[in-house]
Coordinates of C-alpha atoms in Angstrom, one line a residue:
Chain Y
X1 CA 105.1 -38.7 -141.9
X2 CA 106.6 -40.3 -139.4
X3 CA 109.2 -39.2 -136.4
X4 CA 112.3 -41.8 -136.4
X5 CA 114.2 -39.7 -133.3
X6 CA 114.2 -36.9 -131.5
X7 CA 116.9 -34.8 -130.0
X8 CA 117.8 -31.3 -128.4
X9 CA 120.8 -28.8 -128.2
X10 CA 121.4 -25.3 -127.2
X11 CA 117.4 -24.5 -127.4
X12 CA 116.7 -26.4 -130.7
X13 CA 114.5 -29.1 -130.8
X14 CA 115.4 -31.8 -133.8
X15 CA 113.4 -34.7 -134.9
X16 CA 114.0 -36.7 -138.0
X17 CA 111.4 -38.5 -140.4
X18 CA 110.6 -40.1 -142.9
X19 CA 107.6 -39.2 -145.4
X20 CA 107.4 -42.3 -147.7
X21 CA 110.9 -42.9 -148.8
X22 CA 112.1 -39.8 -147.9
X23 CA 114.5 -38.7 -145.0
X24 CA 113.7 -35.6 -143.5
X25 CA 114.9 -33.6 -140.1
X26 CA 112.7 -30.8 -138.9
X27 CA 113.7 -28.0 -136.4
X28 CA 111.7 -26.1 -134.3
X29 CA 112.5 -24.1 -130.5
X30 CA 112.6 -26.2 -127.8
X31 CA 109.2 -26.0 -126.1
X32 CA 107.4 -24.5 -128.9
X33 CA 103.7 -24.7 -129.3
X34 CA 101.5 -23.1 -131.4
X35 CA 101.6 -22.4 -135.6
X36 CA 104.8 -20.6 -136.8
X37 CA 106.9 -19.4 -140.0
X38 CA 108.1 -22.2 -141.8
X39 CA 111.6 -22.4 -144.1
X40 CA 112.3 -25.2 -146.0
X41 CA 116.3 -25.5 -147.1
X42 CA 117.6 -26.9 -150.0
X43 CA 121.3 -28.3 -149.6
X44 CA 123.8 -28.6 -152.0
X45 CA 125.0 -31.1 -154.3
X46 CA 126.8 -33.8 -152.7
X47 CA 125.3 -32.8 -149.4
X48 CA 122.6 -33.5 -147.3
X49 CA 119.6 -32.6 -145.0
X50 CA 122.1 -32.0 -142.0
X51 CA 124.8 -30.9 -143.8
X52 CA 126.7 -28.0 -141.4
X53 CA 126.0 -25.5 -143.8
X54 CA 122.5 -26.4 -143.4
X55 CA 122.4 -27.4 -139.6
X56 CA 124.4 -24.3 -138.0
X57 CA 121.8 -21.7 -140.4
X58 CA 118.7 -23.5 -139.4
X59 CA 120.0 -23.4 -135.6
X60 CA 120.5 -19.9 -136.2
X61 CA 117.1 -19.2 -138.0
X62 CA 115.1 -21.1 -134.9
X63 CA 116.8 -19.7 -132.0
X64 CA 117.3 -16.5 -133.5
X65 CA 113.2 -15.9 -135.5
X66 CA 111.8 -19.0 -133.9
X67 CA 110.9 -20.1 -136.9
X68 CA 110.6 -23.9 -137.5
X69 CA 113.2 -25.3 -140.5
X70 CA 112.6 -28.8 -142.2
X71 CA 115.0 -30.2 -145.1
X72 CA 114.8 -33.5 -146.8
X73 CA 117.1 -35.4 -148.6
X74 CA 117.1 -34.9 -152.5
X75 CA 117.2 -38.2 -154.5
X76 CA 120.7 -39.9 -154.8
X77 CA 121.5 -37.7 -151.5
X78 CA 122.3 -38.1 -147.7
X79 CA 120.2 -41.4 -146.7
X80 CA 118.6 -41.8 -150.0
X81 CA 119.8 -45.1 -152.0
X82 CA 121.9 -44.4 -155.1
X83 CA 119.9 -43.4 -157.8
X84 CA 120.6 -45.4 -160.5
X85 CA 119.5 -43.2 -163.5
X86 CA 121.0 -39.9 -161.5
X87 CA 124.4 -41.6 -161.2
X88 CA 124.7 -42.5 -165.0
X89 CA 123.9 -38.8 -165.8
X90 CA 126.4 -37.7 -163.5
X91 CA 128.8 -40.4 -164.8
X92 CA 128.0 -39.0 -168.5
X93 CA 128.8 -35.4 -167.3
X94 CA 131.8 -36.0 -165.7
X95 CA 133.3 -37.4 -168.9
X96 CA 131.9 -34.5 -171.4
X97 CA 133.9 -32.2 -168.9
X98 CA 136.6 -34.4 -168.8
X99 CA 136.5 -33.6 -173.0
X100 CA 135.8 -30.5 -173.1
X101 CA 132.8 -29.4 -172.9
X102 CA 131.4 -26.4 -170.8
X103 CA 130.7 -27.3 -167.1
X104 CA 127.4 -24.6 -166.7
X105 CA 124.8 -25.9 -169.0
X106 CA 125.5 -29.7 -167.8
X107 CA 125.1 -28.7 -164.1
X108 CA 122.1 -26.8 -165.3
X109 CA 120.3 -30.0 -167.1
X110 CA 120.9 -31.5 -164.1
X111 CA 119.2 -30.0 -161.8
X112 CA 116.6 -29.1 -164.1
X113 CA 116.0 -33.2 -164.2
X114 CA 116.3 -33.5 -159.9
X115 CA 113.8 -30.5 -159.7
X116 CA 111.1 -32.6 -161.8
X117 CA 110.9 -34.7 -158.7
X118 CA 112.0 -33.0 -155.9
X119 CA 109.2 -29.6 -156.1
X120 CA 106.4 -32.5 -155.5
X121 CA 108.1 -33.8 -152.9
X122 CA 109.1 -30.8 -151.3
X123 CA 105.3 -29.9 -151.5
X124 CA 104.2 -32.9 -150.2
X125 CA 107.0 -32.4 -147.1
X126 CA 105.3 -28.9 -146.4
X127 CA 101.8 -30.2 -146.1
X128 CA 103.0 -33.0 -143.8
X129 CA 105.5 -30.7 -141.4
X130 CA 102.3 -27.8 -141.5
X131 CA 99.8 -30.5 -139.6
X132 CA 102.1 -30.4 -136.6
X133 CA 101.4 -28.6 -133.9
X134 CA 104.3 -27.0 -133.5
X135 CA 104.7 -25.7 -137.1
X136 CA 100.9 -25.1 -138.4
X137 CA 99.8 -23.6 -141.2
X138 CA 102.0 -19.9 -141.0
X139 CA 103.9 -18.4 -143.7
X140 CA 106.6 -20.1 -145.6
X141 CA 110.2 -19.2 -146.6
X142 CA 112.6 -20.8 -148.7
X143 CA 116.9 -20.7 -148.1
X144 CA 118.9 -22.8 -151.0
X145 CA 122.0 -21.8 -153.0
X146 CA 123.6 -23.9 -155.4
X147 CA 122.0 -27.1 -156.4
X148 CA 119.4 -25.7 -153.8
X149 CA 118.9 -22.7 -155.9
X150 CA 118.9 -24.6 -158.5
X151 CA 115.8 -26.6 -157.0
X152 CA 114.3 -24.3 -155.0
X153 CA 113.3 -21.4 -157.9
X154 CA 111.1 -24.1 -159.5
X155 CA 110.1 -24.8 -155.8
X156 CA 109.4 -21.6 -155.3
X157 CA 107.3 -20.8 -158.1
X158 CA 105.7 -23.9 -158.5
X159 CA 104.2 -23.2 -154.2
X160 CA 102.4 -20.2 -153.6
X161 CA 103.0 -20.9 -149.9
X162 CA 106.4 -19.5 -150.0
X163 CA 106.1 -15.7 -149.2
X164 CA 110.2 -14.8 -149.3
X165 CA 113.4 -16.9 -150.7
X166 CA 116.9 -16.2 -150.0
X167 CA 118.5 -17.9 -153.3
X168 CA 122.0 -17.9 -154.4
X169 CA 125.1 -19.6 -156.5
X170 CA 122.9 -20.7 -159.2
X171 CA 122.7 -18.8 -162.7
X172 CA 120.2 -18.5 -165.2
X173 CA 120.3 -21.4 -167.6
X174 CA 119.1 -24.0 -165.5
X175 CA 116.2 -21.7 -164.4
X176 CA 115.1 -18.2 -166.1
X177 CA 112.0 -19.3 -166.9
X178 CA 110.9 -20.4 -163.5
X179 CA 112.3 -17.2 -162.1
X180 CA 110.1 -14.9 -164.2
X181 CA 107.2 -17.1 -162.2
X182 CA 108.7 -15.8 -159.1
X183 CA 106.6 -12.3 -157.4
X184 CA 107.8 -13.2 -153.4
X185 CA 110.9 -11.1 -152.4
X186 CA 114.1 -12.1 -153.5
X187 CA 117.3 -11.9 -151.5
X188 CA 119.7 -13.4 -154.2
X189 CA 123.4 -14.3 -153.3
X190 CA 126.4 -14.2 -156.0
X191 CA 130.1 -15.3 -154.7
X192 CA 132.3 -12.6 -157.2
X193 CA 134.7 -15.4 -158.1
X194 CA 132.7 -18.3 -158.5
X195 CA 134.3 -20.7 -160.4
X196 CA 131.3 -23.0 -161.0
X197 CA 128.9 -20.7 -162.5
X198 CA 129.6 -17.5 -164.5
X199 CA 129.0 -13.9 -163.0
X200 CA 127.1 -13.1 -166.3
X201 CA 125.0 -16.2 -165.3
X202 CA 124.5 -14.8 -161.9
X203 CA 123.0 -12.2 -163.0
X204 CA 120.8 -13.3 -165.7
X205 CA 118.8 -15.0 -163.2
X206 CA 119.0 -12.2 -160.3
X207 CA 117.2 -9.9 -163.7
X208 CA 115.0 -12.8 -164.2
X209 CA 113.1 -12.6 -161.1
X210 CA 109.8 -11.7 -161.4
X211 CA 110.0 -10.1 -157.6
X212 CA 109.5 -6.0 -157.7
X213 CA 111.4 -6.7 -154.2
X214 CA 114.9 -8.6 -154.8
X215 CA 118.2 -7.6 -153.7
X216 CA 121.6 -9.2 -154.7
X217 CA 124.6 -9.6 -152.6
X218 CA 127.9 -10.1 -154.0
X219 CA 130.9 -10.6 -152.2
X220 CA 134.0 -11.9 -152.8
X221 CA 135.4 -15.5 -153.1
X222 CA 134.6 -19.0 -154.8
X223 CA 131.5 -21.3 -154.8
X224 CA 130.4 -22.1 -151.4
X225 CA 132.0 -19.6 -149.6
X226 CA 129.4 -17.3 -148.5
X227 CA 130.9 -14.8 -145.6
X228 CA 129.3 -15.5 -141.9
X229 CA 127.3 -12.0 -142.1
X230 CA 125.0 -13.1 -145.1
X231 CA 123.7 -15.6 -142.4
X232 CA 122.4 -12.9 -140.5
X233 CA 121.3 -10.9 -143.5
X234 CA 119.1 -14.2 -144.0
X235 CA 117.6 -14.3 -140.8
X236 CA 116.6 -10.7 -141.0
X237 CA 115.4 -11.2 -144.2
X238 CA 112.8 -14.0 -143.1
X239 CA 112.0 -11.6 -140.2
X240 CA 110.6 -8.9 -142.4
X241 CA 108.6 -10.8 -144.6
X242 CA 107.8 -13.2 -142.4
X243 CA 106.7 -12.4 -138.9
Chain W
X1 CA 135.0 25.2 -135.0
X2 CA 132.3 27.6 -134.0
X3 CA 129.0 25.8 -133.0
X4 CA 125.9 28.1 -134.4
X5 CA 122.7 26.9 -132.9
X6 CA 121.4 23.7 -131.5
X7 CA 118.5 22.0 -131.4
X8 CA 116.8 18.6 -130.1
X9 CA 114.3 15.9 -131.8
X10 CA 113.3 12.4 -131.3
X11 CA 116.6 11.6 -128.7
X12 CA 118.9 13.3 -131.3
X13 CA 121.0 16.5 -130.8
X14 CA 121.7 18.9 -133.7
X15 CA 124.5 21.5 -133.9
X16 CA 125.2 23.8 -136.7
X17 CA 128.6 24.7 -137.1
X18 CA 131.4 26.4 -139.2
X19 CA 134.7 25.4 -139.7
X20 CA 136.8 28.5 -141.4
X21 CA 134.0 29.0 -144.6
X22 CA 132.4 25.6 -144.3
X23 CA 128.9 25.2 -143.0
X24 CA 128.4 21.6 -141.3
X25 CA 126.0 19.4 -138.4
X26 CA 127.0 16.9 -135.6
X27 CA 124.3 15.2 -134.6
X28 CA 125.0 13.2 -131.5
X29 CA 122.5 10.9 -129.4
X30 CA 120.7 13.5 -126.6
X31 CA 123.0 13.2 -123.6
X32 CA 125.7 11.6 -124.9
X33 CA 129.0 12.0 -122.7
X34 CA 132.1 10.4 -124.0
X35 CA 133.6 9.0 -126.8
X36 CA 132.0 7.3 -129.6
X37 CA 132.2 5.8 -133.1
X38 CA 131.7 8.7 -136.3
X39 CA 130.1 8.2 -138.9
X40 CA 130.9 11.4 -142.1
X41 CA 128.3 11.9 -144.3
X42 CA 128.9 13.0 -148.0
X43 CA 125.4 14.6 -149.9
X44 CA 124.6 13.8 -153.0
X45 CA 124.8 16.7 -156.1
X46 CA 122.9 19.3 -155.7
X47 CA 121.5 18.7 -152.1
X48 CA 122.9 19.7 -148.9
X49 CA 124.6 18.8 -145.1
X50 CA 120.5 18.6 -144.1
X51 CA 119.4 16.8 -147.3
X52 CA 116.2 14.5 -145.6
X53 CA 117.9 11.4 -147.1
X54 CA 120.7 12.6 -144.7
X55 CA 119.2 13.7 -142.2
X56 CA 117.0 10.2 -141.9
X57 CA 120.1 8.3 -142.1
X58 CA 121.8 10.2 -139.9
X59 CA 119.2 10.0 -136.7
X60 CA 118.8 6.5 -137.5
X61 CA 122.2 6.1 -137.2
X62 CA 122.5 7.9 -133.8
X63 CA 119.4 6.8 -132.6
X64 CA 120.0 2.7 -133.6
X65 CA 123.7 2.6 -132.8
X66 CA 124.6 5.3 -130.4
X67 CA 126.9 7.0 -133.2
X68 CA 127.4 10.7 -133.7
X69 CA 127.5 12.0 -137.5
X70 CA 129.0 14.8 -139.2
X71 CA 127.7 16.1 -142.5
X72 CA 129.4 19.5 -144.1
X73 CA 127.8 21.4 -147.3
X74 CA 130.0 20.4 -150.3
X75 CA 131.4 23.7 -152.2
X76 CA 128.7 25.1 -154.1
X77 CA 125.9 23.4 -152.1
X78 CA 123.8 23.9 -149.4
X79 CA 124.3 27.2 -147.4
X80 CA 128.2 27.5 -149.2
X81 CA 128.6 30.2 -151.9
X82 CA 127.9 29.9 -155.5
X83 CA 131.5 28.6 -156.8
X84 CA 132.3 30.4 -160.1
X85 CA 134.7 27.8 -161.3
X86 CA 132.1 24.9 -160.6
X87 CA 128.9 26.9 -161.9
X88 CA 131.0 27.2 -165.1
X89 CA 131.7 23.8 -165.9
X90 CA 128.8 22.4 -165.0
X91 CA 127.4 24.6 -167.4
X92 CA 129.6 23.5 -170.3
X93 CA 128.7 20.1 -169.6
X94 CA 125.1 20.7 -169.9
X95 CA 126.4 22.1 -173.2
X96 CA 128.3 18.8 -173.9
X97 CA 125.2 17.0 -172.7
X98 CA 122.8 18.9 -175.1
X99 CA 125.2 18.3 -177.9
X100 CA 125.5 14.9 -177.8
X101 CA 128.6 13.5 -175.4
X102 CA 128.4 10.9 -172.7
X103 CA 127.1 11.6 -169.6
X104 CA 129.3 9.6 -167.3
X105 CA 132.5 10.7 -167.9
X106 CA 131.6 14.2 -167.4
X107 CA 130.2 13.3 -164.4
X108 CA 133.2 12.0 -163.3
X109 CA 135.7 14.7 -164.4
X110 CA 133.9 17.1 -162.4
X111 CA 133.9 14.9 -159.1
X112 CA 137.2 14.3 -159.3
X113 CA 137.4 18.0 -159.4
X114 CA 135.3 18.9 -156.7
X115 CA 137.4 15.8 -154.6
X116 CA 139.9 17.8 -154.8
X117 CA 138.8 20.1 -152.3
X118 CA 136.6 18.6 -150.3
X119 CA 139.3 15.8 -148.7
X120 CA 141.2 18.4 -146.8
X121 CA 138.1 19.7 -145.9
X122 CA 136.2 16.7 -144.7
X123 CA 139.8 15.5 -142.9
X124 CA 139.7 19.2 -141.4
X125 CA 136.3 18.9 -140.0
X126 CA 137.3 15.2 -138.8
X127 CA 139.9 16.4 -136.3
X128 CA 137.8 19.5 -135.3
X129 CA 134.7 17.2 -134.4
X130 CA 136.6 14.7 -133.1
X131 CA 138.2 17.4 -130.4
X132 CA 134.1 17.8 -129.0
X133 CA 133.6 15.8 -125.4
X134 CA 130.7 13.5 -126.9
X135 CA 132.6 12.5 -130.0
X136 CA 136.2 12.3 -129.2
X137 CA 138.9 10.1 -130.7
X138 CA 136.9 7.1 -132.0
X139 CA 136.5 4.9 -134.6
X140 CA 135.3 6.6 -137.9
X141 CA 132.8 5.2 -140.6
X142 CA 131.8 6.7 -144.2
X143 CA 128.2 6.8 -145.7
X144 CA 128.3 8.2 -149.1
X145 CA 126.2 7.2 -152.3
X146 CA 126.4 9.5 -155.9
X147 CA 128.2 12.5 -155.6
X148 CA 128.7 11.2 -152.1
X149 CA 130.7 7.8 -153.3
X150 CA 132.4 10.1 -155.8
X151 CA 133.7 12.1 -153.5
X152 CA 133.7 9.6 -150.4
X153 CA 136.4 7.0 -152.4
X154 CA 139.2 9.6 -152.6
X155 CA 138.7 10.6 -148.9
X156 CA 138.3 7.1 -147.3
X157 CA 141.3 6.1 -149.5
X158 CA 143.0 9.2 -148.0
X159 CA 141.7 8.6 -144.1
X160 CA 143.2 6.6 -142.3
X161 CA 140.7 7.0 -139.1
X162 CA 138.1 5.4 -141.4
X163 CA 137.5 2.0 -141.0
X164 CA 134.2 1.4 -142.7
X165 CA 132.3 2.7 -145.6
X166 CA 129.2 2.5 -147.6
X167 CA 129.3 3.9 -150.8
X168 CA 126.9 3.1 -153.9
X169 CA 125.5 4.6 -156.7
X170 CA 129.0 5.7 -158.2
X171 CA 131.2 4.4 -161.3
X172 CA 134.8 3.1 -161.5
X173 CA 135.4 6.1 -164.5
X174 CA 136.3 8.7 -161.6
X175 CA 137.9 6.7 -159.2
X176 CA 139.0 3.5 -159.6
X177 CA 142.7 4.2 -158.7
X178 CA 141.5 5.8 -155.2
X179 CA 139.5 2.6 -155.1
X180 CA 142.3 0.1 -154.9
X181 CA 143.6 2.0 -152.4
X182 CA 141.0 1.5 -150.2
X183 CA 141.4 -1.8 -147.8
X184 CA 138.4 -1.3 -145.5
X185 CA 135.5 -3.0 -145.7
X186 CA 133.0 -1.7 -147.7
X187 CA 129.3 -1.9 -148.2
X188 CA 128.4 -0.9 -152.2
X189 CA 124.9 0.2 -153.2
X190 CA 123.9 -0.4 -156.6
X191 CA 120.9 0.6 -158.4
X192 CA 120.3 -2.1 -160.8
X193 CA 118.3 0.2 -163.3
X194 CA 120.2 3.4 -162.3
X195 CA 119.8 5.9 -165.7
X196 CA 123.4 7.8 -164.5
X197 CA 125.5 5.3 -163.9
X198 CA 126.5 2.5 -166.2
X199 CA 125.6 -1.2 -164.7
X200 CA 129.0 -2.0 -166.2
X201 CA 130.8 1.3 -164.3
X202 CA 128.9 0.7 -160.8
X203 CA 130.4 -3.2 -160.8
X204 CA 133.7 -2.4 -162.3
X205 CA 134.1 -0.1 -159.2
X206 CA 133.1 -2.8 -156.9
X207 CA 135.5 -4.7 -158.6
X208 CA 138.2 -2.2 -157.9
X209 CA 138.1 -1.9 -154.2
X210 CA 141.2 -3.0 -152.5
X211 CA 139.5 -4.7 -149.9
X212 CA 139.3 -7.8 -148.5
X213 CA 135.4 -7.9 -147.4
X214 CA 133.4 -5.9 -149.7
X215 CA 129.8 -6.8 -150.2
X216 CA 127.6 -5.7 -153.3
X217 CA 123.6 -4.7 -152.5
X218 CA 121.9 -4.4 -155.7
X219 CA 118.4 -3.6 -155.8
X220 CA 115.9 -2.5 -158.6
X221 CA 115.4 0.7 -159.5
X222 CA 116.6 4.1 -160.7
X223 CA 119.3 6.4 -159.2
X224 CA 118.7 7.4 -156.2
X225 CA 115.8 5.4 -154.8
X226 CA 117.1 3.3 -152.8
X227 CA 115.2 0.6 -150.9
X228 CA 114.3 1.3 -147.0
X229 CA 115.8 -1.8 -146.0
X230 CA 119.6 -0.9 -147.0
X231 CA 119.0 2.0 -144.4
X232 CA 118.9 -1.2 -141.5
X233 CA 121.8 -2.6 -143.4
X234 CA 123.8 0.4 -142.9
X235 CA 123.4 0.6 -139.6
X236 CA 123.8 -3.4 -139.1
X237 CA 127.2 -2.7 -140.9
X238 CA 128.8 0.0 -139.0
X239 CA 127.7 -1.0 -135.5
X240 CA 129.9 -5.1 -136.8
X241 CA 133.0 -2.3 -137.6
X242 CA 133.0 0.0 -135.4
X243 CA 131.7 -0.9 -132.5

């Protein structure tokens, strides 16, 4: 692992890396010393490790927990080079939609692929960011919705590190099985109107949690679109399970 | 209003009252001078104003957000009369029960009759509390699951002093009209393996609020039980509305 640059802002301490060929940024309070919880985020499709979505939630997880927050790349993402055989798949899938064929089940083989490579990496990420100082070996949580739904549940029951998830906008056909592996509390977000995966999808993975703790929040709205308050209901979350 | 007794615990202060025939509580934080936000409590079937899932709710609520509550015994509860009229159909549906017929609708038959009198009642004991020194004129919030939402979606649609409510554990089959009239945001409680009410009748009344932010909390579990954490939640919820 190795630090590329370091910067601060309004009491959050960022440092980018790489680990091999793989772009990270890392988060921790300004100052910090000394082991602390851990989250790992997933970003969407499309997106990347600093996407806002990601950076304003980690900000808000570090200066509001002080927990530290790393996200990497996934492949074909962000600062990764195109990825030739993820771009032809994406190519493929484009044009069965464009014929007809059902979006859901071709967003789910997707990610099903991206997750055979990105839960080692992740795991390799979290034993690298854990020998720092400022992060150490504490508990572990994991924030992802959409593709990082997608690849956090195999993430999170493939790394028995991760204590609590906060998982959302993904349904159940990419990743039931997986689920069923999951025991760690579950708080499991569902937009009501979400055009990109069906509600009874939604669901089907919410029951296929493993978890005797998971909670679902619905609200209203399409993909993406999570209200501002679920933010908080994240941090909180984290708080409980792990501090 | 005629206040009966009070009494002190834990930084909360409790006064029986009547209102005409209705037995009720305020409980207000211990020294409280002013005006504050309200939140009305609506028991569940077959409890009471001093139920302990109330009551716990209720001194959280004062305790964690400065809020006084009001709670009044539902006809045929608590320290009210037996009702004749209500005895008797709740007997027949036993009957109907025993012989066969569908729970929910019978349920929701006789909430819609017992709504009938408890809005001008609860909207009666809203503008007596609200003419006490430590609650005035304020903003007003709802908590009611069960016989609680049942009962809790006609007044809120009714009230216009109320600007918040959770409700839960309740079905769209006796009130989904009242529903769509409401436009306030709303925090819905679902059991996920409640053995009343439906799955399908619990998020077809989620679908039927009229309001623009509306969150859904499922959690595992039969009716009634739900998870200590939704309690914070509450709280969390009416001190962003009211406050």
């Amino acid at each position: 692992m190795r630090f590329t640059s370091g910067t601060s802002f309004d009491g959050v301490r960022e440092q980018l890396f790489t680990l091999g060929e793989i772009p990270g940024v890392l988060w921790t309070p300004e100052g910090a010393v000394g082991t602390r919880p851990l989250i790992v985020m997933g970003h969407g499709g499309g997106r990347h490790k600093k996407d806002p979505d990601i950076l304003s939630r980690a900000a808000h997880f570090v200066t509001g927990g002080g927990f530290a927050v790393v996200a990497v790349d996934v492949p074909g993402h962000g600062d990764r080079p195109k990825d030739v055989e993820l771009d032809r798949i994406a190519t493929e899938n484009q044009a069965r939609v464009a014929a007809g064929a059902e979006l859901a089940p071709l967003i789910a083989g997707f990610q099903a692929l991206v997750a055979g490579r990105t839960v080692p990496e992740w795991r390799a990420a979290l034993d690298a960011v854990q020998r720092n100082g400022d992060v150490g070996a504490g508990p572990v949580g994991y924030w992802g919705v959409s593709l990082g739904c997608g690849l956090g549940v195999p993430f999170v029951a493939a790394e028995p590190r991760v204590r609590a998830a906060v998982l959302g906008l993904g349904g159940a056909l990419a990743s039931a099985a997986d689920a069923a592996r999951i025991t760690v509390p579950v708080e499991f977000l569902v937009q009501w109107d979400d055009e990109r995966v069906p509600r009874e999808e939604s669901l089907a993975l919410y029951d296929a949690f493993g978890s005797a703790e998971k909670t679902l929040h619905a609200n209203p709205g399409p993909h993406g679109e999570l209200p501002a308050f679920e933010r908080d209901s994240a941090l909180r979350f984290f708080s409980r399970h792990l501090n």
